[in-house]
């Protein structure tokens, strides 16, 4: 990828995460409500947050993922993230991941962000499929994905805590 793709919706800017986002990234990755459904340890310091941003940048540079920071158009403050990652070897499918600080949830913001990223994935990158994993008990995430016509894959194991959702590119 030559230039990082800046995406916009009516209220949001999806942009590259920078060193200035260190404190907000720490808040996001330490938030108990967000981490409740994600199997990852919370960040312990802003130093770890900086290391995460460095890792994200390296992955972007090596075409491993596209990792956007979600910000309101009104301010530059990072309120969440959304990414395309785990691209297939032939670059026809990817996994979608997202998180949003609780103060900004239930306002339709992630719907706007998801719409922009899905359009980018299908219309610009010409991906054929997107997958998203969400915890079985995360009903809001499941409803969000279903709003975009993601469907649960049949091979979602009953033993697994995660459900696998899939969206096929109808434009291809």
PDB file of C-alpha atoms in Angstrom:
ATOM      1  CA  UNK A   1       0.000   0.000   0.000  1.00  0.00           C
ATOM      2  CA  UNK A   2       1.541   3.278  -1.102  1.00  0.00           C
ATOM      3  CA  UNK A   3      -0.568   5.778   0.814  1.00  0.00           C
ATOM      4  CA  UNK A   4      -2.615   5.059   3.920  1.00  0.00           C
ATOM      5  CA  UNK A   5      -6.336   5.219   3.039  1.00  0.00           C
ATOM      6  CA  UNK A   6      -8.130   8.013   4.865  1.00  0.00           C
ATOM      7  CA  UNK A   7     -11.854   7.226   5.077  1.00  0.00           C
ATOM      8  CA  UNK A   8     -14.709   9.497   6.144  1.00  0.00           C
ATOM      9  CA  UNK A   9     -18.346   9.227   7.052  1.00  0.00           C
ATOM     10  CA  UNK A  10     -20.770  11.976   8.007  1.00  0.00           C
ATOM     11  CA  UNK A  11     -19.399  12.204  11.569  1.00  0.00           C
ATOM     12  CA  UNK A  12     -16.127  10.267  11.522  1.00  0.00           C
ATOM     13  CA  UNK A  13     -12.621  10.253  10.132  1.00  0.00           C
ATOM     14  CA  UNK A  14     -10.874   6.897   9.884  1.00  0.00           C
ATOM     15  CA  UNK A  15      -7.181   7.707   9.887  1.00  0.00           C
ATOM     16  CA  UNK A  16      -3.775   6.290  10.600  1.00  0.00           C
ATOM     17  CA  UNK A  17      -2.996   5.960  14.304  1.00  0.00           C
ATOM     18  CA  UNK A  18      -0.075   8.132  15.386  1.00  0.00           C
ATOM     19  CA  UNK A  19       2.207   8.525  18.361  1.00  0.00           C
ATOM     20  CA  UNK A  20      -0.100  11.302  19.602  1.00  0.00           C
ATOM     21  CA  UNK A  21      -2.787   8.621  20.103  1.00  0.00           C
ATOM     22  CA  UNK A  22      -0.695   6.791  22.703  1.00  0.00           C
ATOM     23  CA  UNK A  23      -2.830   7.861  25.691  1.00  0.00           C
ATOM     24  CA  UNK A  24      -6.151   7.166  23.976  1.00  0.00           C
ATOM     25  CA  UNK A  25      -4.943   3.797  22.673  1.00  0.00           C
ATOM     26  CA  UNK A  26      -4.013   2.961  26.247  1.00  0.00           C
ATOM     27  CA  UNK A  27      -7.556   3.902  27.370  1.00  0.00           C
ATOM     28  CA  UNK A  28      -9.121   1.750  24.664  1.00  0.00           C
ATOM     29  CA  UNK A  29      -6.925  -1.283  25.296  1.00  0.00           C
ATOM     30  CA  UNK A  30      -7.369  -1.034  29.057  1.00  0.00           C
ATOM     31  CA  UNK A  31     -11.146  -0.563  29.064  1.00  0.00           C
ATOM     32  CA  UNK A  32     -12.882  -3.406  30.920  1.00  0.00           C
ATOM     33  CA  UNK A  33     -16.096  -3.160  28.885  1.00  0.00           C
ATOM     34  CA  UNK A  34     -14.207  -3.574  25.615  1.00  0.00           C
ATOM     35  CA  UNK A  35     -11.897  -6.304  26.925  1.00  0.00           C
ATOM     36  CA  UNK A  36     -14.779  -8.259  28.459  1.00  0.00           C
ATOM     37  CA  UNK A  37     -15.436  -9.912  25.089  1.00  0.00           C
ATOM     38  CA  UNK A  38     -11.883 -10.013  23.748  1.00  0.00           C
ATOM     39  CA  UNK A  39      -9.288 -12.578  24.786  1.00  0.00           C
ATOM     40  CA  UNK A  40      -6.307 -10.273  25.255  1.00  0.00           C
ATOM     41  CA  UNK A  41      -4.527  -8.820  28.247  1.00  0.00           C
ATOM     42  CA  UNK A  42      -5.119  -5.121  28.900  1.00  0.00           C
ATOM     43  CA  UNK A  43      -2.213  -2.772  28.324  1.00  0.00           C
ATOM     44  CA  UNK A  44      -0.349  -1.946  31.521  1.00  0.00           C
ATOM     45  CA  UNK A  45       1.311   1.325  30.545  1.00  0.00           C
ATOM     46  CA  UNK A  46       1.556   4.022  27.918  1.00  0.00           C
ATOM     47  CA  UNK A  47       4.924   2.485  27.032  1.00  0.00           C
ATOM     48  CA  UNK A  48       3.067  -0.696  26.006  1.00  0.00           C
ATOM     49  CA  UNK A  49       0.649   1.506  24.093  1.00  0.00           C
ATOM     50  CA  UNK A  50       3.550   3.047  22.175  1.00  0.00           C
ATOM     51  CA  UNK A  51       4.902  -0.432  21.414  1.00  0.00           C
ATOM     52  CA  UNK A  52       1.466  -1.421  20.077  1.00  0.00           C
ATOM     53  CA  UNK A  53       1.363   1.642  17.819  1.00  0.00           C
ATOM     54  CA  UNK A  54       4.855   0.772  16.541  1.00  0.00           C
ATOM     55  CA  UNK A  55       3.669  -2.800  15.840  1.00  0.00           C
ATOM     56  CA  UNK A  56       0.573  -1.493  14.050  1.00  0.00           C
ATOM     57  CA  UNK A  57       2.753   0.797  11.893  1.00  0.00           C
ATOM     58  CA  UNK A  58       5.081  -2.084  10.996  1.00  0.00           C
ATOM     59  CA  UNK A  59       2.120  -4.245   9.949  1.00  0.00           C
ATOM     60  CA  UNK A  60       0.763  -1.436   7.783  1.00  0.00           C
ATOM     61  CA  UNK A  61       4.186  -0.886   6.221  1.00  0.00           C
ATOM     62  CA  UNK A  62       4.454  -4.630   5.419  1.00  0.00           C
ATOM     63  CA  UNK A  63       0.904  -4.846   3.988  1.00  0.00           C
ATOM     64  CA  UNK A  64      -0.175  -7.202   6.784  1.00  0.00           C
ATOM     65  CA  UNK A  65      -3.182  -5.093   7.796  1.00  0.00           C
ATOM     66  CA  UNK A  66      -4.949  -1.778   7.515  1.00  0.00           C
ATOM     67  CA  UNK A  67      -5.571  -0.415  10.985  1.00  0.00           C
ATOM     68  CA  UNK A  68      -7.589   2.778  11.285  1.00  0.00           C
ATOM     69  CA  UNK A  69      -8.065   5.017  14.267  1.00  0.00           C
ATOM     70  CA  UNK A  70     -11.644   6.211  14.592  1.00  0.00           C
ATOM     71  CA  UNK A  71     -12.035   9.896  15.399  1.00  0.00           C
ATOM     72  CA  UNK A  72     -14.892  12.382  15.427  1.00  0.00           C
ATOM     73  CA  UNK A  73     -14.619  15.024  12.712  1.00  0.00           C
ATOM     74  CA  UNK A  74     -15.077  17.600  15.499  1.00  0.00           C
ATOM     75  CA  UNK A  75     -11.897  16.566  17.334  1.00  0.00           C
ATOM     76  CA  UNK A  76      -8.793  14.564  16.638  1.00  0.00           C
ATOM     77  CA  UNK A  77      -9.271  12.360  19.709  1.00  0.00           C
ATOM     78  CA  UNK A  78      -9.093   8.625  19.107  1.00  0.00           C
ATOM     79  CA  UNK A  79     -12.346   6.958  20.214  1.00  0.00           C
ATOM     80  CA  UNK A  80     -11.872   3.500  18.723  1.00  0.00           C
ATOM     81  CA  UNK A  81     -10.193   1.401  16.068  1.00  0.00           C
ATOM     82  CA  UNK A  82     -11.251  -0.678  13.097  1.00  0.00           C
ATOM     83  CA  UNK A  83      -9.053  -2.896  10.971  1.00  0.00           C
ATOM     84  CA  UNK A  84      -8.771  -5.315   8.101  1.00  0.00           C
ATOM     85  CA  UNK A  85      -6.228  -8.012   8.877  1.00  0.00           C
ATOM     86  CA  UNK A  86      -5.503 -11.735   8.487  1.00  0.00           C
ATOM     87  CA  UNK A  87      -5.654 -11.303   4.717  1.00  0.00           C
ATOM     88  CA  UNK A  88      -5.758 -14.541   2.782  1.00  0.00           C
ATOM     89  CA  UNK A  89      -2.615 -15.435   0.870  1.00  0.00           C
ATOM     90  CA  UNK A  90      -4.279 -14.471  -2.418  1.00  0.00           C
ATOM     91  CA  UNK A  91      -5.567 -11.194  -0.886  1.00  0.00           C
ATOM     92  CA  UNK A  92      -9.224 -11.994  -1.648  1.00  0.00           C
ATOM     93  CA  UNK A  93     -10.485 -12.135   1.922  1.00  0.00           C
ATOM     94  CA  UNK A  94      -9.722 -10.549   5.278  1.00  0.00           C
ATOM     95  CA  UNK A  95     -10.840 -10.433   8.859  1.00  0.00           C
ATOM     96  CA  UNK A  96     -12.565  -7.373  10.247  1.00  0.00           C
ATOM     97  CA  UNK A  97     -11.965  -6.175  13.804  1.00  0.00           C
ATOM     98  CA  UNK A  98     -13.274  -3.163  15.712  1.00  0.00           C
ATOM     99  CA  UNK A  99     -13.534  -1.580  19.139  1.00  0.00           C
ATOM    100  CA  UNK A 100     -15.090   1.621  20.452  1.00  0.00           C
ATOM    101  CA  UNK A 101     -14.892   3.323  23.837  1.00  0.00           C
ATOM    102  CA  UNK A 102     -18.149   2.811  25.789  1.00  0.00           C
ATOM    103  CA  UNK A 103     -18.910   6.560  25.958  1.00  0.00           C
ATOM    104  CA  UNK A 104     -19.275   6.530  22.164  1.00  0.00           C
ATOM    105  CA  UNK A 105     -21.278   3.322  21.813  1.00  0.00           C
ATOM    106  CA  UNK A 106     -25.011   3.213  21.029  1.00  0.00           C
ATOM    107  CA  UNK A 107     -24.764   6.338  18.845  1.00  0.00           C
ATOM    108  CA  UNK A 108     -24.449   4.689  15.416  1.00  0.00           C
ATOM    109  CA  UNK A 109     -20.767   5.583  15.143  1.00  0.00           C
ATOM    110  CA  UNK A 110     -19.508   2.048  14.618  1.00  0.00           C
ATOM    111  CA  UNK A 111     -22.214   1.566  11.996  1.00  0.00           C
ATOM    112  CA  UNK A 112     -20.733   4.520  10.090  1.00  0.00           C
ATOM    113  CA  UNK A 113     -17.181   3.229  10.502  1.00  0.00           C
ATOM    114  CA  UNK A 114     -18.123  -0.293   9.447  1.00  0.00           C
ATOM    115  CA  UNK A 115     -19.954   0.950   6.362  1.00  0.00           C
ATOM    116  CA  UNK A 116     -16.898   2.948   5.256  1.00  0.00           C
ATOM    117  CA  UNK A 117     -14.531   0.005   5.785  1.00  0.00           C
ATOM    118  CA  UNK A 118     -16.804  -2.532   4.072  1.00  0.00           C
ATOM    119  CA  UNK A 119     -17.144  -0.209   1.071  1.00  0.00           C
ATOM    120  CA  UNK A 120     -13.368   0.206   0.975  1.00  0.00           C
ATOM    121  CA  UNK A 121     -12.775  -3.543   1.307  1.00  0.00           C
ATOM    122  CA  UNK A 122     -15.171  -4.479  -1.470  1.00  0.00           C
ATOM    123  CA  UNK A 123     -15.070  -1.519  -3.856  1.00  0.00           C
ATOM    124  CA  UNK A 124     -11.405  -0.482  -3.598  1.00  0.00           C
ATOM    125  CA  UNK A 125      -9.555  -3.636  -2.511  1.00  0.00           C
ATOM    126  CA  UNK A 126     -12.014  -5.898  -4.374  1.00  0.00           C
ATOM    127  CA  UNK A 127     -12.065  -8.440  -1.566  1.00  0.00           C
ATOM    128  CA  UNK A 128     -14.513 -11.283  -2.059  1.00  0.00           C
ATOM    129  CA  UNK A 129     -15.180 -12.067   1.602  1.00  0.00           C
ATOM    130  CA  UNK A 130     -14.931 -10.549   5.043  1.00  0.00           C
ATOM    131  CA  UNK A 131     -14.953 -12.479   8.301  1.00  0.00           C
ATOM    132  CA  UNK A 132     -15.570 -11.179  11.784  1.00  0.00           C
ATOM    133  CA  UNK A 133     -15.239 -13.044  15.053  1.00  0.00           C
ATOM    134  CA  UNK A 134     -17.390 -11.973  17.959  1.00  0.00           C
ATOM    135  CA  UNK A 135     -17.965 -13.443  21.391  1.00  0.00           C
ATOM    136  CA  UNK A 136     -21.180 -15.463  21.689  1.00  0.00           C
ATOM    137  CA  UNK A 137     -22.455 -13.160  24.432  1.00  0.00           C
ATOM    138  CA  UNK A 138     -21.666  -9.919  22.621  1.00  0.00           C
ATOM    139  CA  UNK A 139     -25.177  -9.340  21.317  1.00  0.00           C
ATOM    140  CA  UNK A 140     -24.571  -5.750  20.211  1.00  0.00           C
ATOM    141  CA  UNK A 141     -21.641  -6.798  18.016  1.00  0.00           C
ATOM    142  CA  UNK A 142     -23.684  -9.647  16.540  1.00  0.00           C
ATOM    143  CA  UNK A 143     -26.594  -7.296  15.773  1.00  0.00           C
ATOM    144  CA  UNK A 144     -24.200  -4.814  14.173  1.00  0.00           C
ATOM    145  CA  UNK A 145     -22.756  -7.458  11.876  1.00  0.00           C
ATOM    146  CA  UNK A 146     -26.201  -8.821  11.014  1.00  0.00           C
ATOM    147  CA  UNK A 147     -27.317  -5.286  10.094  1.00  0.00           C
ATOM    148  CA  UNK A 148     -24.700  -5.466   7.322  1.00  0.00           C
ATOM    149  CA  UNK A 149     -25.911  -8.921   6.235  1.00  0.00           C
ATOM    150  CA  UNK A 150     -23.059 -10.853   7.809  1.00  0.00           C
ATOM    151  CA  UNK A 151     -24.217 -14.393   8.467  1.00  0.00           C
ATOM    152  CA  UNK A 152     -22.997 -16.905  11.027  1.00  0.00           C
ATOM    153  CA  UNK A 153     -20.840 -19.580   9.440  1.00  0.00           C
ATOM    154  CA  UNK A 154     -22.046 -23.112   9.944  1.00  0.00           C
ATOM    155  CA  UNK A 155     -18.677 -24.219  11.268  1.00  0.00           C
ATOM    156  CA  UNK A 156     -18.904 -21.933  14.316  1.00  0.00           C
ATOM    157  CA  UNK A 157     -18.201 -24.507  17.004  1.00  0.00           C
ATOM    158  CA  UNK A 158     -20.596 -24.769  19.924  1.00  0.00           C
ATOM    159  CA  UNK A 159     -17.579 -25.189  22.205  1.00  0.00           C
ATOM    160  CA  UNK A 160     -15.974 -21.950  21.014  1.00  0.00           C
ATOM    161  CA  UNK A 161     -16.701 -18.672  22.771  1.00  0.00           C
ATOM    162  CA  UNK A 162     -16.597 -16.916  19.399  1.00  0.00           C
ATOM    163  CA  UNK A 163     -19.017 -16.927  16.533  1.00  0.00           C
ATOM    164  CA  UNK A 164     -17.648 -16.507  13.025  1.00  0.00           C
ATOM    165  CA  UNK A 165     -19.570 -14.141  10.799  1.00  0.00           C
ATOM    166  CA  UNK A 166     -19.039 -13.894   7.052  1.00  0.00           C
ATOM    167  CA  UNK A 167     -20.014 -11.350   4.418  1.00  0.00           C
ATOM    168  CA  UNK A 168     -19.659 -12.129   0.737  1.00  0.00           C
ATOM    169  CA  UNK A 169     -18.980  -9.302  -1.739  1.00  0.00           C
ATOM    170  CA  UNK A 170     -22.149  -9.081  -3.805  1.00  0.00           C
ATOM    171  CA  UNK A 171     -20.465  -6.625  -6.212  1.00  0.00           C
ATOM    172  CA  UNK A 172     -17.901  -9.176  -7.400  1.00  0.00           C
TER     173      UNK A 172
END
